[in-house]
mmCIF file of C-alpha atoms and ligand atoms in Angstrom:
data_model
loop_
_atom_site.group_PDB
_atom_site.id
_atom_site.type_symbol
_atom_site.label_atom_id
_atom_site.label_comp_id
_atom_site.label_asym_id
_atom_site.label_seq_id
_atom_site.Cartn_x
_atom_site.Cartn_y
_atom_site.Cartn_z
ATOM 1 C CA UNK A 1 -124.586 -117.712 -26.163
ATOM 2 C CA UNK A 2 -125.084 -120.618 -28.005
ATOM 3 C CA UNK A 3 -127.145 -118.290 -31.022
ATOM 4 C CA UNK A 4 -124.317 -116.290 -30.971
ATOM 5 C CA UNK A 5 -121.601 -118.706 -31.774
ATOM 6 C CA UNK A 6 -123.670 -119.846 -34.258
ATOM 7 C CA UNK A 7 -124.041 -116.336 -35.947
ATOM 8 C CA UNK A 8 -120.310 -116.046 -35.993
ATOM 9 C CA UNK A 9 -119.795 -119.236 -38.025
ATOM 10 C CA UNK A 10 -122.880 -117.659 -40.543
ATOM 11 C CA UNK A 11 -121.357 -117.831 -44.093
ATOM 12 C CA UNK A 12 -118.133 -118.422 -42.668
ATOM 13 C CA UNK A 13 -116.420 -121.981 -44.036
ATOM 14 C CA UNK A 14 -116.037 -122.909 -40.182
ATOM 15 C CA UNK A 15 -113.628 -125.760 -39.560
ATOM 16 C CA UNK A 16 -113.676 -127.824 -42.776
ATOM 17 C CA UNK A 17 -111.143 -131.287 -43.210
ATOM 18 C CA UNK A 18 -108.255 -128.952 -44.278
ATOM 19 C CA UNK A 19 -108.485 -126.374 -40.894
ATOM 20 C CA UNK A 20 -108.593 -129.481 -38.937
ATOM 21 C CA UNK A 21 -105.386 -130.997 -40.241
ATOM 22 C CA UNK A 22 -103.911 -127.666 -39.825
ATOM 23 C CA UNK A 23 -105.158 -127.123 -36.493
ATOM 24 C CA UNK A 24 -104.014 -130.573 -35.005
ATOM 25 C CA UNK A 25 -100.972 -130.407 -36.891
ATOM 26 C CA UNK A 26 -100.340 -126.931 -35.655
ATOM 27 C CA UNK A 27 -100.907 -127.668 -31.985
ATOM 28 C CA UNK A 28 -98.921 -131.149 -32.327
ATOM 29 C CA UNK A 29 -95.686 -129.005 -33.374
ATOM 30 C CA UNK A 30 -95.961 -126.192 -30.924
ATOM 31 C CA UNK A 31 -96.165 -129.082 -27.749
ATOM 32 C CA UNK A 32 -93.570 -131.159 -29.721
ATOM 33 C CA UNK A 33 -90.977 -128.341 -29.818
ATOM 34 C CA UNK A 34 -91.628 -127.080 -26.214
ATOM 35 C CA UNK A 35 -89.892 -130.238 -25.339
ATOM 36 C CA UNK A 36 -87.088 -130.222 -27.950
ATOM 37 C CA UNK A 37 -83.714 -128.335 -27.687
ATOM 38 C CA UNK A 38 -82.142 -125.786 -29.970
ATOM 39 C CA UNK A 39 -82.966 -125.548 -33.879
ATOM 40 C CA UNK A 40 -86.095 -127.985 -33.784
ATOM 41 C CA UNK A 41 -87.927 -125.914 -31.270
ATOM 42 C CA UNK A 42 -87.544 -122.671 -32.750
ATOM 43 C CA UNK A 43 -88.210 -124.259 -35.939
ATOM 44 C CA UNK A 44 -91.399 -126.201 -34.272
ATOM 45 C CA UNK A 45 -92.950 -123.282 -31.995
ATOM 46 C CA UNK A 46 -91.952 -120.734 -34.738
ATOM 47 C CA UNK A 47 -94.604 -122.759 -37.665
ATOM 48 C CA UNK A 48 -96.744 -124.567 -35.270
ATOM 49 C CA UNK A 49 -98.697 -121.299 -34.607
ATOM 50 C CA UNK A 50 -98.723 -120.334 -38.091
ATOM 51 C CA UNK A 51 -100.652 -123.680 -38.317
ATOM 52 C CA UNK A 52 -103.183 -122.565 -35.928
ATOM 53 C CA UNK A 53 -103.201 -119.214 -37.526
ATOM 54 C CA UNK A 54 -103.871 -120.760 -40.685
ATOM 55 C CA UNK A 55 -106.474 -122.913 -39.446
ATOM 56 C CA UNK A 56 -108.781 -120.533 -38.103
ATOM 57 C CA UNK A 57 -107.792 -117.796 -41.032
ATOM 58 C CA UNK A 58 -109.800 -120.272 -43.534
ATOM 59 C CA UNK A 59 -112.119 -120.869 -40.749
ATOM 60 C CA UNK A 60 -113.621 -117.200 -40.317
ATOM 61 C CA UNK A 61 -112.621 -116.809 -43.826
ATOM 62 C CA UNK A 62 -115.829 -115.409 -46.342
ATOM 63 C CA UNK A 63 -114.535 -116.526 -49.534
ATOM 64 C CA UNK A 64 -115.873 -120.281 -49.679
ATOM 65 C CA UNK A 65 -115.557 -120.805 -53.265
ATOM 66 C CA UNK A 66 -111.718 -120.657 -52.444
ATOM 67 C CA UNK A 67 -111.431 -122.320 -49.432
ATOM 68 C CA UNK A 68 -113.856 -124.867 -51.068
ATOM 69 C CA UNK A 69 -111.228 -125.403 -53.352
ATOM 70 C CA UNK A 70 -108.360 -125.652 -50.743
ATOM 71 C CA UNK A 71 -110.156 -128.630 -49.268
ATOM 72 C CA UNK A 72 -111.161 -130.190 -52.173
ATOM 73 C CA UNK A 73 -107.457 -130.889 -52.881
ATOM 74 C CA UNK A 74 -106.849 -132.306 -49.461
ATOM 75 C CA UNK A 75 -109.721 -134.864 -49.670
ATOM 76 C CA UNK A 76 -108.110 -135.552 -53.705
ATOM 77 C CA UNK A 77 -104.595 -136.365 -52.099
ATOM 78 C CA UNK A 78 -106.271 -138.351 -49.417
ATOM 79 C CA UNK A 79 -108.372 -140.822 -51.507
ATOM 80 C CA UNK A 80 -105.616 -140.937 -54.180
ATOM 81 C CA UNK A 81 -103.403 -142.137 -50.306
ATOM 82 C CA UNK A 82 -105.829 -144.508 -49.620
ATOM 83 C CA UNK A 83 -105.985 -145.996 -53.213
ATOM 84 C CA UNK A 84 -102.682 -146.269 -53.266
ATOM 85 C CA UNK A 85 -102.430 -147.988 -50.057
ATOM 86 C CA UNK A 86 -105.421 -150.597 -51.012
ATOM 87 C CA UNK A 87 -104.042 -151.544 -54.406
ATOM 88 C CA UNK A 88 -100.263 -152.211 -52.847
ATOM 89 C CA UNK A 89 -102.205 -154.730 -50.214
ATOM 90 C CA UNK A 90 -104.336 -156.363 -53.331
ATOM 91 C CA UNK A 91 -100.456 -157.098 -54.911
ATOM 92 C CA UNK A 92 -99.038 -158.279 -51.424
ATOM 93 C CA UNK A 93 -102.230 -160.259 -50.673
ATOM 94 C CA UNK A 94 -102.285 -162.339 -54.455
ATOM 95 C CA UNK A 95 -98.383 -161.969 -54.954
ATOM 96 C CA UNK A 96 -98.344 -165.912 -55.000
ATOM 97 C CA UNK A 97 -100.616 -166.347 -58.169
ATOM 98 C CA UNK A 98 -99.548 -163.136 -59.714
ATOM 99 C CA UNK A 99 -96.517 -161.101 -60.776
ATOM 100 C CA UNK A 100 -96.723 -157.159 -61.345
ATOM 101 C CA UNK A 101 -95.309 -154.716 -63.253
ATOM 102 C CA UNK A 102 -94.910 -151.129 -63.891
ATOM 103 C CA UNK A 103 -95.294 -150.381 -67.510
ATOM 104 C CA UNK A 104 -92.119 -148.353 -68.521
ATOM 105 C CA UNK A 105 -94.813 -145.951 -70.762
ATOM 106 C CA UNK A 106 -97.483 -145.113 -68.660
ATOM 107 C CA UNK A 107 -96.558 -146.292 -65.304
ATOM 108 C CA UNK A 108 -99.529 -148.389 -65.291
ATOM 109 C CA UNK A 109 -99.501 -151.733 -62.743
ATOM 110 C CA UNK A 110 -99.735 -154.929 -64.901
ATOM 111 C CA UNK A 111 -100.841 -157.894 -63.317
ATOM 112 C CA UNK A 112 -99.698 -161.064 -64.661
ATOM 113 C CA UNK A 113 -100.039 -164.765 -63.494
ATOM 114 C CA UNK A 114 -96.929 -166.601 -61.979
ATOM 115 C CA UNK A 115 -95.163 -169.046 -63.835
ATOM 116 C CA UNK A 116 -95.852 -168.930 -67.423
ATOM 117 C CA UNK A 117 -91.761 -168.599 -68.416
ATOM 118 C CA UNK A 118 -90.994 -165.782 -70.424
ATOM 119 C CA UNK A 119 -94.370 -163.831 -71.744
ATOM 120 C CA UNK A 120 -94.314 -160.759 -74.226
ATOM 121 C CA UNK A 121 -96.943 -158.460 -71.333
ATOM 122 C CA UNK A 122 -99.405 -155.804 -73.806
ATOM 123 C CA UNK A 123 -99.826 -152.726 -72.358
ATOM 124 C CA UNK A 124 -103.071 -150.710 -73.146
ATOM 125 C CA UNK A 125 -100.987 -147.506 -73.885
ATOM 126 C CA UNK A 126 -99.231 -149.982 -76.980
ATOM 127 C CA UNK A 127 -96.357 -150.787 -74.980
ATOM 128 C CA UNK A 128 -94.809 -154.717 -74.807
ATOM 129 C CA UNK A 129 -92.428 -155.909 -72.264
ATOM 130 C CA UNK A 130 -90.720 -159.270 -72.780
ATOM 131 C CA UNK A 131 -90.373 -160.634 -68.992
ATOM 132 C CA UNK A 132 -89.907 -163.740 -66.958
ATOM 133 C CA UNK A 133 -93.038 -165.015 -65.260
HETATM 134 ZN ZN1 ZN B 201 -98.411 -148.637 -70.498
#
């Protein structure tokens, strides 16, 4: 039993990061709209299977150069999530001793110290703002 599972899932993706946020996301919406009137539970139990469907599409799916790529741009939104999140509690943590701001020309963060009056701030991308410290 347990050889053939395993020859099922041969050159198959199987259930990679992306299937398993579809999955769980799928099965979270179909329970969540059993319980909900009207609209929201058609809405829910109508794409909450199309989720699952989804899920186990890529999963049995043969072409793993594309689902490769599929996943790939999960994980890319995830770490660029996380990144975000880290740098936002490095400007909360030091936001005594430092001021920040976004550069109107790149949206770069620019991290200055606190109290210095009114500085001219150089961006790298040539840019100069004139602010209060
Ligand atoms: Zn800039």
């Amino acid at each position: 039993m347990k050889e053939k599972l395993q020859n099922l899932f041969l050159g198959r993706q199987g259930m990679d990061e992306l299937s398993k946020t579809l999955f769980w996301a799928g099965l979270g919406m179909t329970a969540l709209g059993v319980f909900l009137p009207g609209a929201l539970r058609s809405l829910l139990t109508t794409f909450g299977p199309v989720f699952l469907i989804l899920a186990f599409l890529r999963a049995f799916s043969r072409n793993l150069p594309a689902r490769e790529r599929e996943n790939a741009l999960l994980l890319g939104w995830w770490g660029k999530r996380r990144r975000e999140q880290a740098a936002r509690k490095e400007r909360f943590k030091t936001r005594k001793q430092y001021k920040y701001f976004k550069c109107p020309g790149c949206g770069t963060m620019l991290r200055v110290p606190r109290g210095k009056g009114k500085i001219h701030i150089n961006c790298r991308c040539g840019y100069t703002l004139y602010r209060r410290t």
